Every structure is written in structure tokens, then in C-alpha cells.
CSV table of C-alpha atoms in Angstrom, one decimal:
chain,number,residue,atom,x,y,z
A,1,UNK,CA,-107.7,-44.8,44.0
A,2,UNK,CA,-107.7,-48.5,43.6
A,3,UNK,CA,-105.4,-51.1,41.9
A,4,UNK,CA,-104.9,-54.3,40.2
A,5,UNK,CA,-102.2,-56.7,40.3
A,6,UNK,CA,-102.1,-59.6,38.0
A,7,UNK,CA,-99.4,-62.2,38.6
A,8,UNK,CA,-98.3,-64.3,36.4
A,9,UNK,CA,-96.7,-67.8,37.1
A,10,UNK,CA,-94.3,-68.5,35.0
A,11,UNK,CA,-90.3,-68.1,34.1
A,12,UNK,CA,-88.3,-69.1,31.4
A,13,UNK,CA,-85.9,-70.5,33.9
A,14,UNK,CA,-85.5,-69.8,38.0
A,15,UNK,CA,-82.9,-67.6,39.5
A,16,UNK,CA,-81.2,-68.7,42.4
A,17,UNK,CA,-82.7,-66.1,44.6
A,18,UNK,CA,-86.0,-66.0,43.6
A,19,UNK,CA,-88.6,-67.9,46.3
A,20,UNK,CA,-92.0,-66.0,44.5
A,21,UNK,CA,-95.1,-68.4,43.0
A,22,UNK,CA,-94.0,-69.4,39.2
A,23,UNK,CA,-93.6,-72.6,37.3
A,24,UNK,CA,-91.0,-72.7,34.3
A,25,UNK,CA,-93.2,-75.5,33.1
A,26,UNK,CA,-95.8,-73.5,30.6
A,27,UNK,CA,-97.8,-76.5,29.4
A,28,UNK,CA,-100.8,-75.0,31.2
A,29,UNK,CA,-100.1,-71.4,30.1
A,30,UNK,CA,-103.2,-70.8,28.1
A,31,UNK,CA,-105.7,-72.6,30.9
A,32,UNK,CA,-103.8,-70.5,33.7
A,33,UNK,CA,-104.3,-67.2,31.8
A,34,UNK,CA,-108.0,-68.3,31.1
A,35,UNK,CA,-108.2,-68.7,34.7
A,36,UNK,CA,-107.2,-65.3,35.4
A,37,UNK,CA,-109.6,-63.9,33.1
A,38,UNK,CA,-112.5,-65.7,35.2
A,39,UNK,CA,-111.2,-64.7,38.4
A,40,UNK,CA,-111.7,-60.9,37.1
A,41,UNK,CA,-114.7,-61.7,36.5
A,42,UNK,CA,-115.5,-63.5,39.8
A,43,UNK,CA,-114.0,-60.9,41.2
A,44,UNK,CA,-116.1,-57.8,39.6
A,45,UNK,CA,-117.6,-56.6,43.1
A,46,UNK,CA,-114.3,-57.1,45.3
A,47,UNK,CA,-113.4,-53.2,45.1
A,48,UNK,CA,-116.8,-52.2,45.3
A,49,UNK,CA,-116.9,-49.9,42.4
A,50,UNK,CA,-113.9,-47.8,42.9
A,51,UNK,CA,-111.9,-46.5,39.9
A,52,UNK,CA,-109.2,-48.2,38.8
A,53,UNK,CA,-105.9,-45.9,38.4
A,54,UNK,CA,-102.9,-48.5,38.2
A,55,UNK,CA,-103.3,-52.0,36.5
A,56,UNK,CA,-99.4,-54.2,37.2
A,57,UNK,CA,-98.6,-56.9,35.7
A,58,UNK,CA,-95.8,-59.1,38.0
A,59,UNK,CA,-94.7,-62.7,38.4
A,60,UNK,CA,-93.3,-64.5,37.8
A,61,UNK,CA,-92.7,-62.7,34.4
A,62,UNK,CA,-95.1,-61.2,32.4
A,63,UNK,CA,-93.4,-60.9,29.6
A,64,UNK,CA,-93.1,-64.1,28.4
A,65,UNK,CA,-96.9,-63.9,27.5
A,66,UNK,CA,-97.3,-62.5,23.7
A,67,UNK,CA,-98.4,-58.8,23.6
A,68,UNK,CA,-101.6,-60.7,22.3
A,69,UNK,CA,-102.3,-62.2,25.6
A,70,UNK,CA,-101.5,-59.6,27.8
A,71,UNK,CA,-104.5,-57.2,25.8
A,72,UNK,CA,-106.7,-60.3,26.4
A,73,UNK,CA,-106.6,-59.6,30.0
A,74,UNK,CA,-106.7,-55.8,29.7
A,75,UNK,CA,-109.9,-56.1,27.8
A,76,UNK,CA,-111.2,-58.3,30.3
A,77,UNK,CA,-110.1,-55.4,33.1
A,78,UNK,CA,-111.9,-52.6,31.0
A,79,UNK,CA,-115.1,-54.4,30.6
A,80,UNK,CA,-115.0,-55.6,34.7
A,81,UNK,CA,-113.9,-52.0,36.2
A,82,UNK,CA,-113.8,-48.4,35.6
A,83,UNK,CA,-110.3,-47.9,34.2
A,84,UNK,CA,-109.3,-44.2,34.3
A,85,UNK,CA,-108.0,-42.7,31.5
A,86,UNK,CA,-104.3,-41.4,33.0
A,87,UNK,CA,-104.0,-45.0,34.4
A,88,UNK,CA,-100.9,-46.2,35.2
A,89,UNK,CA,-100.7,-49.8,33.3
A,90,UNK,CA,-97.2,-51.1,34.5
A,91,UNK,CA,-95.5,-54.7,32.6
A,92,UNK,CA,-92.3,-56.8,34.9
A,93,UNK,CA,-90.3,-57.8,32.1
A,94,UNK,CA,-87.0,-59.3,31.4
A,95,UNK,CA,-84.5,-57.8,29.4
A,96,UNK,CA,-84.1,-60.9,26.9
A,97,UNK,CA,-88.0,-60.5,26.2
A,98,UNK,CA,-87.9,-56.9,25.6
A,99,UNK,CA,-86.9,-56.3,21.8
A,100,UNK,CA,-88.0,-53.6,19.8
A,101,UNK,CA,-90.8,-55.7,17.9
A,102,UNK,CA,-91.9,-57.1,21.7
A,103,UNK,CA,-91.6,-53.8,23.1
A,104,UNK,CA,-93.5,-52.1,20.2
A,105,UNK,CA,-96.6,-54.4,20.3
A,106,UNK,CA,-96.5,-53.9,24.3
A,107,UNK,CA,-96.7,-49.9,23.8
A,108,UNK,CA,-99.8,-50.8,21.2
A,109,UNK,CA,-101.6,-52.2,23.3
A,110,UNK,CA,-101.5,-49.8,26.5
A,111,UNK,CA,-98.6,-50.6,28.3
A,112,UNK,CA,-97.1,-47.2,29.7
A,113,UNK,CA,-95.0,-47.9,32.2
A,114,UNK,CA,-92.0,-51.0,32.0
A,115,UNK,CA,-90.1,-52.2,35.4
A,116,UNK,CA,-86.6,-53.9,33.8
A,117,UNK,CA,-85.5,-56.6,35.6
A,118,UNK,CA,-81.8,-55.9,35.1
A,119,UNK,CA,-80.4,-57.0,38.8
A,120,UNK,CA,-76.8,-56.3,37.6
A,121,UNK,CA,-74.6,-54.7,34.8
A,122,UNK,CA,-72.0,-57.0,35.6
A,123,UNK,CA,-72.1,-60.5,33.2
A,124,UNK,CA,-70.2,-62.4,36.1
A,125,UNK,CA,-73.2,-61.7,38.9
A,126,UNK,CA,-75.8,-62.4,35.8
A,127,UNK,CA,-74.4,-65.6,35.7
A,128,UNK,CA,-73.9,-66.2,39.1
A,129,UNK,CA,-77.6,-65.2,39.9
A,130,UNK,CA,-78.7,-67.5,37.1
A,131,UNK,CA,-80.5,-64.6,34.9
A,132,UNK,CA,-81.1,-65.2,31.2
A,133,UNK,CA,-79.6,-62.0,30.0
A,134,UNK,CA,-76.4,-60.8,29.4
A,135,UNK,CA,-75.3,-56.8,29.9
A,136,UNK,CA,-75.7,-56.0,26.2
A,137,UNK,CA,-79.1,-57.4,26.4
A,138,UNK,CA,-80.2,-55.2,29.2
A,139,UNK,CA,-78.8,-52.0,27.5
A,140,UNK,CA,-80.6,-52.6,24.3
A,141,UNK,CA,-84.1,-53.4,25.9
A,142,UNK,CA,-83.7,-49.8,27.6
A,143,UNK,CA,-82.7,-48.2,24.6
A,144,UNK,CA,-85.1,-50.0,22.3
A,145,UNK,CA,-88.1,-48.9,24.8
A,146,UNK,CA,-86.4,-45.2,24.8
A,147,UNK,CA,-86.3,-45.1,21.0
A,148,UNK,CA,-90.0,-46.8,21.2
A,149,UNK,CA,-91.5,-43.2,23.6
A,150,UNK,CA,-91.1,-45.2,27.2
A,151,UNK,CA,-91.2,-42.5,28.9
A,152,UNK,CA,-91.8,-44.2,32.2
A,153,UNK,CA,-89.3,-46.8,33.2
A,154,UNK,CA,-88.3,-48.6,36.0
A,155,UNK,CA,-84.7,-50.6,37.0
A,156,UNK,CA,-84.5,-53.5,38.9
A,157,UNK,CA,-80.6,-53.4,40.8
A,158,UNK,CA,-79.5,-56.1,43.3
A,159,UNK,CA,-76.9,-55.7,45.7
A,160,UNK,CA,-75.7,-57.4,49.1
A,161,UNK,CA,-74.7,-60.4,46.2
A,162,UNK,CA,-72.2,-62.9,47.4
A,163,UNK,CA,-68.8,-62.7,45.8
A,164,UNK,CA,-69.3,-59.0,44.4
A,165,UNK,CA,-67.7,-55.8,46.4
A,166,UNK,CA,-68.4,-52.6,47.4
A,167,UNK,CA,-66.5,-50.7,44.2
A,168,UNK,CA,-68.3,-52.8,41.7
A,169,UNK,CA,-71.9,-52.0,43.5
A,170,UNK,CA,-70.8,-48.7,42.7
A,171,UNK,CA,-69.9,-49.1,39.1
A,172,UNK,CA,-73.2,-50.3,39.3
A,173,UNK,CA,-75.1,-47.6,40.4
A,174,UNK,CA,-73.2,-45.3,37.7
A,175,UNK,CA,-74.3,-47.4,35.1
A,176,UNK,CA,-77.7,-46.9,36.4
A,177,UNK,CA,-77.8,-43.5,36.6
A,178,UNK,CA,-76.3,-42.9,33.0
A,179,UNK,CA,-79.1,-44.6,32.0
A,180,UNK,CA,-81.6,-41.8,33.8
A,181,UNK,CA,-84.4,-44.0,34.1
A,182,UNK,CA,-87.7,-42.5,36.2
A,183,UNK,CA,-87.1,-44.7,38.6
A,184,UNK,CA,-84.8,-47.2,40.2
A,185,UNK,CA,-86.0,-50.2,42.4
A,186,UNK,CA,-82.7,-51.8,44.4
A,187,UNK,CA,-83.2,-55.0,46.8
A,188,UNK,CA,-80.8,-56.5,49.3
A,189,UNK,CA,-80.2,-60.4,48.0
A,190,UNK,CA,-82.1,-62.4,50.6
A,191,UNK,CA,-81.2,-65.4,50.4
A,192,UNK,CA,-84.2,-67.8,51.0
A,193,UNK,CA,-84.2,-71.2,52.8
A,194,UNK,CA,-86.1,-73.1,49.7
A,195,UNK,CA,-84.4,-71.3,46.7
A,196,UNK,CA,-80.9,-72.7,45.2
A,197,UNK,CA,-79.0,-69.9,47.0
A,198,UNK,CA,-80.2,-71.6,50.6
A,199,UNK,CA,-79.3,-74.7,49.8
A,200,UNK,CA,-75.8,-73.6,48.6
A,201,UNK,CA,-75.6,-71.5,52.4
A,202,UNK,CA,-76.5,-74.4,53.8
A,203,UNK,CA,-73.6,-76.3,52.5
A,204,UNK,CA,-71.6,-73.4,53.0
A,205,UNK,CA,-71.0,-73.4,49.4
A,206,UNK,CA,-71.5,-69.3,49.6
A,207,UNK,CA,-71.6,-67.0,52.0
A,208,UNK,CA,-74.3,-64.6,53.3
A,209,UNK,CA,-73.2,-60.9,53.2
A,210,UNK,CA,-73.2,-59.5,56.6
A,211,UNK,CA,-75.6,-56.8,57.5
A,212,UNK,CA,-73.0,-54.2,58.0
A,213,UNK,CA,-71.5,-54.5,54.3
A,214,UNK,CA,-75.5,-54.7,53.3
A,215,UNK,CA,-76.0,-51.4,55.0
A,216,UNK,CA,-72.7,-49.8,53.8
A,217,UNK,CA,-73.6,-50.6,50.1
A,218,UNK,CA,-77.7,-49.3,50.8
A,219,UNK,CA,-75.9,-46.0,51.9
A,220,UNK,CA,-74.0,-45.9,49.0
A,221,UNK,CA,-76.8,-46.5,47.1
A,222,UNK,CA,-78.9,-43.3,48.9
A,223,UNK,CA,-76.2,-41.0,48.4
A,224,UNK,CA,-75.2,-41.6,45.1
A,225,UNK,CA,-79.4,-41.7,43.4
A,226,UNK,CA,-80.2,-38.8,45.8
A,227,UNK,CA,-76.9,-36.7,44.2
A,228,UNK,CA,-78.0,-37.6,40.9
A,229,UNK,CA,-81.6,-36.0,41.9
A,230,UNK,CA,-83.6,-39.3,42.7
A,231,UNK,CA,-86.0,-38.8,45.6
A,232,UNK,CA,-85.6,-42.0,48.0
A,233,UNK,CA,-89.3,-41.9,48.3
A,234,UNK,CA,-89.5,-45.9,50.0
A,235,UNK,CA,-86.8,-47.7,52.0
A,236,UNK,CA,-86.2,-50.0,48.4
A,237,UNK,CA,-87.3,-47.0,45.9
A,238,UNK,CA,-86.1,-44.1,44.1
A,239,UNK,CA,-87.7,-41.7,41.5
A,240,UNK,CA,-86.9,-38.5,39.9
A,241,UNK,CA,-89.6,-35.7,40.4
A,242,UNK,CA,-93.2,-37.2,39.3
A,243,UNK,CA,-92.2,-40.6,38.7
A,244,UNK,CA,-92.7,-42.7,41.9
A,245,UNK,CA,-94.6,-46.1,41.2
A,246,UNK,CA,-97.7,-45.0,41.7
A,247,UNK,CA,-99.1,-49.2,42.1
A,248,UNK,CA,-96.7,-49.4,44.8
A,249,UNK,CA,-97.0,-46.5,46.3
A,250,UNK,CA,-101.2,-47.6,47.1
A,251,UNK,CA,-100.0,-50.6,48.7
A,252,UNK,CA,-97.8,-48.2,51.4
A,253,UNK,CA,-100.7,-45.4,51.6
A,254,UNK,CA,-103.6,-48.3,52.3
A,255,UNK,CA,-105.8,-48.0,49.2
A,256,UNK,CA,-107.6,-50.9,47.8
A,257,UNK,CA,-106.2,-53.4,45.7
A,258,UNK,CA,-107.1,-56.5,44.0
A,259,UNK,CA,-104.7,-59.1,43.2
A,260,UNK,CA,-105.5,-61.9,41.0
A,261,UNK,CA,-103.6,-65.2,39.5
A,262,UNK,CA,-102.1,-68.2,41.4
A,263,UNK,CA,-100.2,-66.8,44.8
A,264,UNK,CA,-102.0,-63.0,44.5
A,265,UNK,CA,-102.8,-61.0,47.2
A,266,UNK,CA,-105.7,-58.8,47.6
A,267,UNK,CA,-107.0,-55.7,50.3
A,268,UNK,CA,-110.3,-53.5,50.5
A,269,UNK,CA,-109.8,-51.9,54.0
A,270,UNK,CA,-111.4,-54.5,55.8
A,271,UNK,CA,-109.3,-57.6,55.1
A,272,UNK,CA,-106.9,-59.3,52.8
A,273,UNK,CA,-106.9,-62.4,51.2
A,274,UNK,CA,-104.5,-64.6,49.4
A,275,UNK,CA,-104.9,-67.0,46.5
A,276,UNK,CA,-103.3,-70.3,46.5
A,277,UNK,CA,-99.9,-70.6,45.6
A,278,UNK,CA,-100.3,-73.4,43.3
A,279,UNK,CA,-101.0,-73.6,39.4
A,280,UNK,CA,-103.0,-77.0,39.6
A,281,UNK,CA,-104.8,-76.1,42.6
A,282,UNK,CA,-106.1,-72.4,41.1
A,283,UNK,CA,-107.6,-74.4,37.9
A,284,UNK,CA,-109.4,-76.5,39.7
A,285,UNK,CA,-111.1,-73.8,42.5
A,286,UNK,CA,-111.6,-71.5,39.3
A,287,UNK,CA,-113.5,-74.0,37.7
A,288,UNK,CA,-116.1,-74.4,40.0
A,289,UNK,CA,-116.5,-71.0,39.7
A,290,UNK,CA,-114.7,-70.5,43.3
A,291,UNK,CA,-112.2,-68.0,44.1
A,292,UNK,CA,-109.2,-70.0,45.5
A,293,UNK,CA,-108.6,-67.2,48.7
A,294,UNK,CA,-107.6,-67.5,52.3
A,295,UNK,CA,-109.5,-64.0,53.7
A,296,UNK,CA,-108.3,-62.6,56.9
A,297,UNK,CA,-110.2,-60.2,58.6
A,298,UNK,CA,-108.0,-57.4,60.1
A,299,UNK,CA,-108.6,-56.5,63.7
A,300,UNK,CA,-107.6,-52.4,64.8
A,301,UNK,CA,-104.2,-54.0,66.1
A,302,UNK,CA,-103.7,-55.6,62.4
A,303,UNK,CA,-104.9,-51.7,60.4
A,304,UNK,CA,-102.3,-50.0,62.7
A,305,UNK,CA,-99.4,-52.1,62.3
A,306,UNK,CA,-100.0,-52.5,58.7
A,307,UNK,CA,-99.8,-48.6,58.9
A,308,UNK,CA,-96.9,-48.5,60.9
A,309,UNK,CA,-95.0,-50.7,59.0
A,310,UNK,CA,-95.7,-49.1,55.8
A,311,UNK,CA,-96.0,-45.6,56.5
A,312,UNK,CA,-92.5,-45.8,58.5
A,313,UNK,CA,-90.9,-47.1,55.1
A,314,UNK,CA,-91.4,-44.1,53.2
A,315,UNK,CA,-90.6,-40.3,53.0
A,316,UNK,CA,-94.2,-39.3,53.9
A,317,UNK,CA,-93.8,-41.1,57.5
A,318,UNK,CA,-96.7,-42.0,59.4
A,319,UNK,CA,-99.1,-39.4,60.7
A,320,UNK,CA,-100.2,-39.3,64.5
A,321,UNK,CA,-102.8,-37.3,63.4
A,322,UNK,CA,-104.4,-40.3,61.6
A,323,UNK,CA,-103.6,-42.9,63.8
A,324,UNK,CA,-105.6,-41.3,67.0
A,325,UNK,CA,-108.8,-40.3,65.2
A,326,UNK,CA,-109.0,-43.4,62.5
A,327,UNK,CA,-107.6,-46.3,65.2
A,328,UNK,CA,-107.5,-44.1,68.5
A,329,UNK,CA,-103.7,-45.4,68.5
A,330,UNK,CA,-102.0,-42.6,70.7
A,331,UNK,CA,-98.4,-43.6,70.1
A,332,UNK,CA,-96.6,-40.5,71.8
A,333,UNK,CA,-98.6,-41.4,74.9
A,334,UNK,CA,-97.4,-45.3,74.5
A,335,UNK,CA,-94.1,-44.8,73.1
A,336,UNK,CA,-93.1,-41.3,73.8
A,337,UNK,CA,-90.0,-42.3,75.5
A,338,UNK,CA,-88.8,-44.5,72.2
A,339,UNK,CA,-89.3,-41.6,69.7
A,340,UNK,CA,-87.7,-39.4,71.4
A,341,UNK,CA,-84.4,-41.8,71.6
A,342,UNK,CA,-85.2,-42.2,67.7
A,343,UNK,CA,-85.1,-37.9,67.3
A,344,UNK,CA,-81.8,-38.1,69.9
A,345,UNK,CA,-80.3,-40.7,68.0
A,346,UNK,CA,-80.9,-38.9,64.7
A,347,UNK,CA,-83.0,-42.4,63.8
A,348,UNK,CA,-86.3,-40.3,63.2
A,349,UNK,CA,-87.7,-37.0,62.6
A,350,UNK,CA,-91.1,-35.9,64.4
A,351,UNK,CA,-92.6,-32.6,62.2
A,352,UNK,CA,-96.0,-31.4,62.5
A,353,UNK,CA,-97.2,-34.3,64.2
A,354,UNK,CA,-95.5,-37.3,61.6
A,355,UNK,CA,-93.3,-39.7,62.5
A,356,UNK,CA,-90.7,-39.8,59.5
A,357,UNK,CA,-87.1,-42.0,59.5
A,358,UNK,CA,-84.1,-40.5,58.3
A,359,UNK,CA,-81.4,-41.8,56.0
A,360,UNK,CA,-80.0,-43.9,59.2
A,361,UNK,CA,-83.3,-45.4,60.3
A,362,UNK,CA,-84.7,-46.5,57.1
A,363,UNK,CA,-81.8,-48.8,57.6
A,364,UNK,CA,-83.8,-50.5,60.8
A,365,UNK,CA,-87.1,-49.4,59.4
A,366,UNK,CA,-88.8,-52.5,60.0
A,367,UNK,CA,-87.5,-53.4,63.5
A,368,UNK,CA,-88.7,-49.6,64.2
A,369,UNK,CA,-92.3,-50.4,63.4
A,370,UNK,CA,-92.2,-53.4,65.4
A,371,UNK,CA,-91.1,-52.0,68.2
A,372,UNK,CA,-94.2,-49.1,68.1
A,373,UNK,CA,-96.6,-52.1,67.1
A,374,UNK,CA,-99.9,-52.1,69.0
A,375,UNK,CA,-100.1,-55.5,71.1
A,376,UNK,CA,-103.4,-55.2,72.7
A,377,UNK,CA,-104.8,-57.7,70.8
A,378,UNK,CA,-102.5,-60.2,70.4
């Protein structure tokens, strides 16, 4: 199975957390998705034939590009690569895009799964977080997309915010789940030196929830979507049976994936490779008929860490199985003493030879794989 992932740079306006590659200045629009269409091109060899099974669009946000656009670059995608006919096409959107005329043309052209941007149900933290939309505005673009045969939808929910507490995060999360979506996406706020939010820390004009009330509010989170029958399938993601992202999901299982637009990241086994994270910049390498990449070559230490780190972040754990014969990493013989603290400590789970993290260590997932990195190399 291989992906693509198409990001595109631009916002109606900038959220105070947000520290991805866009530009709310769409002047450029039209030569930027142009651009993108010749880097598929460019890029016709990069996945060396494999099938397509998930095509997702991100940002930035997609859907301020007409539904007219967006089928410009599918085309392009069909007649580059082998597109297979359950594929999962996946669209970011916002809610104050989504109407039902919007959300109809997107559904005519192919688009069969949404990911709703929602963050909040609470107008005050909209405002605070400097989203477009409003509450009412987030309801209808579910309901319109329900009434329109969506029958794959994802949330987008935000918590650890800065002034809101624990009993409205879980107002929050009921809202959610009365809406039953397939699947529900939740991120900590991380709150980014360059963004507005981490210039506002730095003046101490908010404060930074601590990581205790962060972790109080993921457990909430858990327990309440894994009551209301969503499998917490990836330390940020949660689906109900047959419903997890399958895009997503290749990125944590190692499959091939190529990424194009300004600030895109690509993998086929071997390396990855990043495009530049400038507009101006991506015109002018695509021009020449260049793609506008860093590549980095990935070393064993790099494939197994990569694994580690993944793997470790979701329900189907990392295999030791895998890691000896594929990277001849034995990490019971190297850190047999540290998983075994992890299965004492109730941290970790080790069944027929996988390493899996329970509720209480997908809390320190990433400082888990860190500490059972391979350092030979480095």
C-alpha cells in the first residue's frame, strides 16, 4: 500500500497555535497549485509503481480551493499512478468552508472521507484560538456532510488549551461523541516558539498547561472515547470498528508515501525527503523542472528508531519478531532490563513477542522509544 499527501499552503487567516507551512496571502494560489500538478508529474517514478490506496489532502487548508481545483489535481493523480478503486481520498477542511453546496461538489468529485477541523465546541476557546468558525458552524458542516452520505468522518478536538478546565474538556468530549463520528483525532495545544501563542508565553501573557493537567485531561479523553466504543488505536487517534485513518495509519506501519506541495514530506523505504517550506522558493525549483527536496538517506539506526517510535505509538506495538530478522536489532538482549521495569510498572505489555504500551505509557510514549533507540551509529 502506498500514499499520497498533497499539502496545500494556504489559510484564510492563522491560528495562534498553528507553526505548519501556509501563507494566508493567496495571490499565487493558481501558480502554486499548478506547481503541484508538475511536481506529480516529476514525481511519477518516486513510488516505483506501487498502487495507490489513500490520496490526503492537508495544509494548510484544503478547502479553501474550489471543488474545481481539488478534481484538477485528482485527475492529475489518476493519470500519474495506479489509484485503487476502494481508495481512501481524505479532504482537511474547515467548518466555515464546508456548506452543503461545498460539501456536495466535494462528494462529486471523489472525496470520501472529511477530517473537520473543529478544535473546540466552546465559542470562547474558538476565539481564543483565533479559528474562523463559530460552534453552530461546526455542527452544520457535520450534519450537512451526514445528510450529504459522509459516511467516513473525522474530528479534530484540542485540549491542554490555556484558560479552559478539566469539566469543560469534558463537555467537550460529550459533544463529540453525540456527534458519533468514525473517528476522532485530539492533540495536546503545543504551544510553538514562532506562533502568536509563543510570543504571548514569552511575555507571560498566557500560561502553558502543565503536563500533569495535559495528562489528566488525555486520560479523560481515553476513558471516555474508549466507553463510548472508540478503539484508541494511536497515542492522538481514535476510531470506531473499521474506521481508523487508513493514510495515517501507513505513515506508523512504514509504507511508502509521497508527499507533494511547498513543506511536504515524502518516504520509499530507503529515505525521506522534504520540500522547501517556502511558496516563492517551490515556483521557482518547479520551474526548472527540479523537485525542491532535501533527501536523507536512512542508515539501520535511522529504519529502527523510526520503527520504534511509531510502532510504540499505537495499539499494534512494535514486533521483536521484525526488528531481529529485518534490522538484526535484538532489543530484549539490549534493553531487557528496561522492559521489564516497563511490564512491572504496568507502562508496557510484552505478548507473543510485541512490545505494546498500555493506557499509562502511551502517556510517555515518545520518551519510551527514545530510551530503546539504537545508538550505534550515532
Amino acid at each position: 500500500m502506498a500514499g499520497i499527501y498533497i499539502h496545500i499552503p494556504f489559510c484564510k487567516q492563522a491560528c495562534h497555535y498553528c507553526d505548519f507551512h501556509f501563507s494566508t496571502n493567496t495571490r499565487k494560489k493558481l501558480q502554486v497549485l499548478e506547481g503541484i500538478a508538475t511536481e506529480i508529474a516529476l514525481q511519477q517514478n518516486y513510488l516505483a509503481g506501487e498502487q495507490i490506496d489513500t490520496i490526503y489532502f492537508g495544509g494548510g487548508t484544503p478547502s479553501l480551493l474550489s471543488a474545481e481545483a481539488l478534481d484538477r489535481i485528482l485527475k492529475v493523480i489518476e493519470q500519474t499512478f495506479e489509484i485503487s478503486a476502494s481508495a481512501e481520498i481524505t479532504l482537511e477542511g474547515n467548518p466555515d468552508d464546508l456548506d452543503f453546496e461545498k460539501l456536495k461538489e466535494l462528494k462529486n468529485i471523489g472525496i470520501n472521507r472529511l477530517s473537520i477541523g473543529i478544535q473546540s465546541f466552546d465559542n470562547a476557546v474558538l476565539k481564543f484560538l483565533n479559528r474562523a468558525h463559530d460552534t453552530t458552524t461546526a455542527l452544520a458542516s457535520f450534519h450537512n456532510a451526514r445528510k450529504l452520505g459522509f459516511q467516513n468522518i473525522s474530528i479534530d478536538l484540542m485540549y491542554a488549551i490555556p484558560g479552559q478546565n478539566v469539566e469543560e474538556w469534558r463537555n467537550n468530549i460529550q459533544q463529540a461523541i453525540e456527534l458519533n463520528p468514525e473517528h476522532i483525532s485530539s492533540y495536546a495545544l503545543t504551544v510553538e516558539e514562532k506562533t502568536v501563542f509563543g510570543k504571548w508565553a514569552a511575555r507571560n501573557k498566557i500560561k502553558i498547561i502543565d503536563n500533569d493537567v495535559s495528562a489528566e485531561e488525555m486520560v479523560l479523553l481515553i476513558d471516555a472515547l474508549e466507553g463510548a466504543g472508540y478503539h484508541h488505536y494511536e497515542v492522538s487517534n481514535f476510531s470506531k470498528p473499521g474506521s481508523v485513518s487508513k493514510h495515517n495509519s501507513s505513515y506508523w506501519k512504514g509504507e511508502k508515501y509521497l508527499g507533494v506541495g511547498p513543506s511536504a514530506h515524502s518516504y520509499d523505504g530507503g529515505s525521506r525527503q522534504y520540500n522547501i517550506s517556502n511558496n516563492h522558493l517551490y515556483l521557482n525549483s518547479i520551474q526548472l523542472q527540479k523537485i525542491p527536496a532535501i533527501v536523507e538517506p536512512l542508515t539501520l539506526d535511522d529504519k529502527i528508531n523510526d520503527y520504534l517510535l511509531t510502532r510504540l505509538r499505537t495499539s499494534w506495538g512494535a514486533d521483536l519478531k521484525k526488528l531481529l530478522q529485518d534490522y538484526q536489532y535484538d532489543l530484549l538482549k539490549l534493553h531487557g532490563d528496561y522492559v521489564s521495569r516497563l511490564v512491572d510498572h504496568k507502562h508496557a505489555l510484552l505478548s507473543n513477542e510485541t512490545l505494546i504500551l498500555t493506557k499509562s505509557g502511551r502517556l510517555l510514549a515518545d520518551k519510551i522509544a527514545a530510551d530503546l533507540f539504537s545508538m550505534t551509529c550515532m
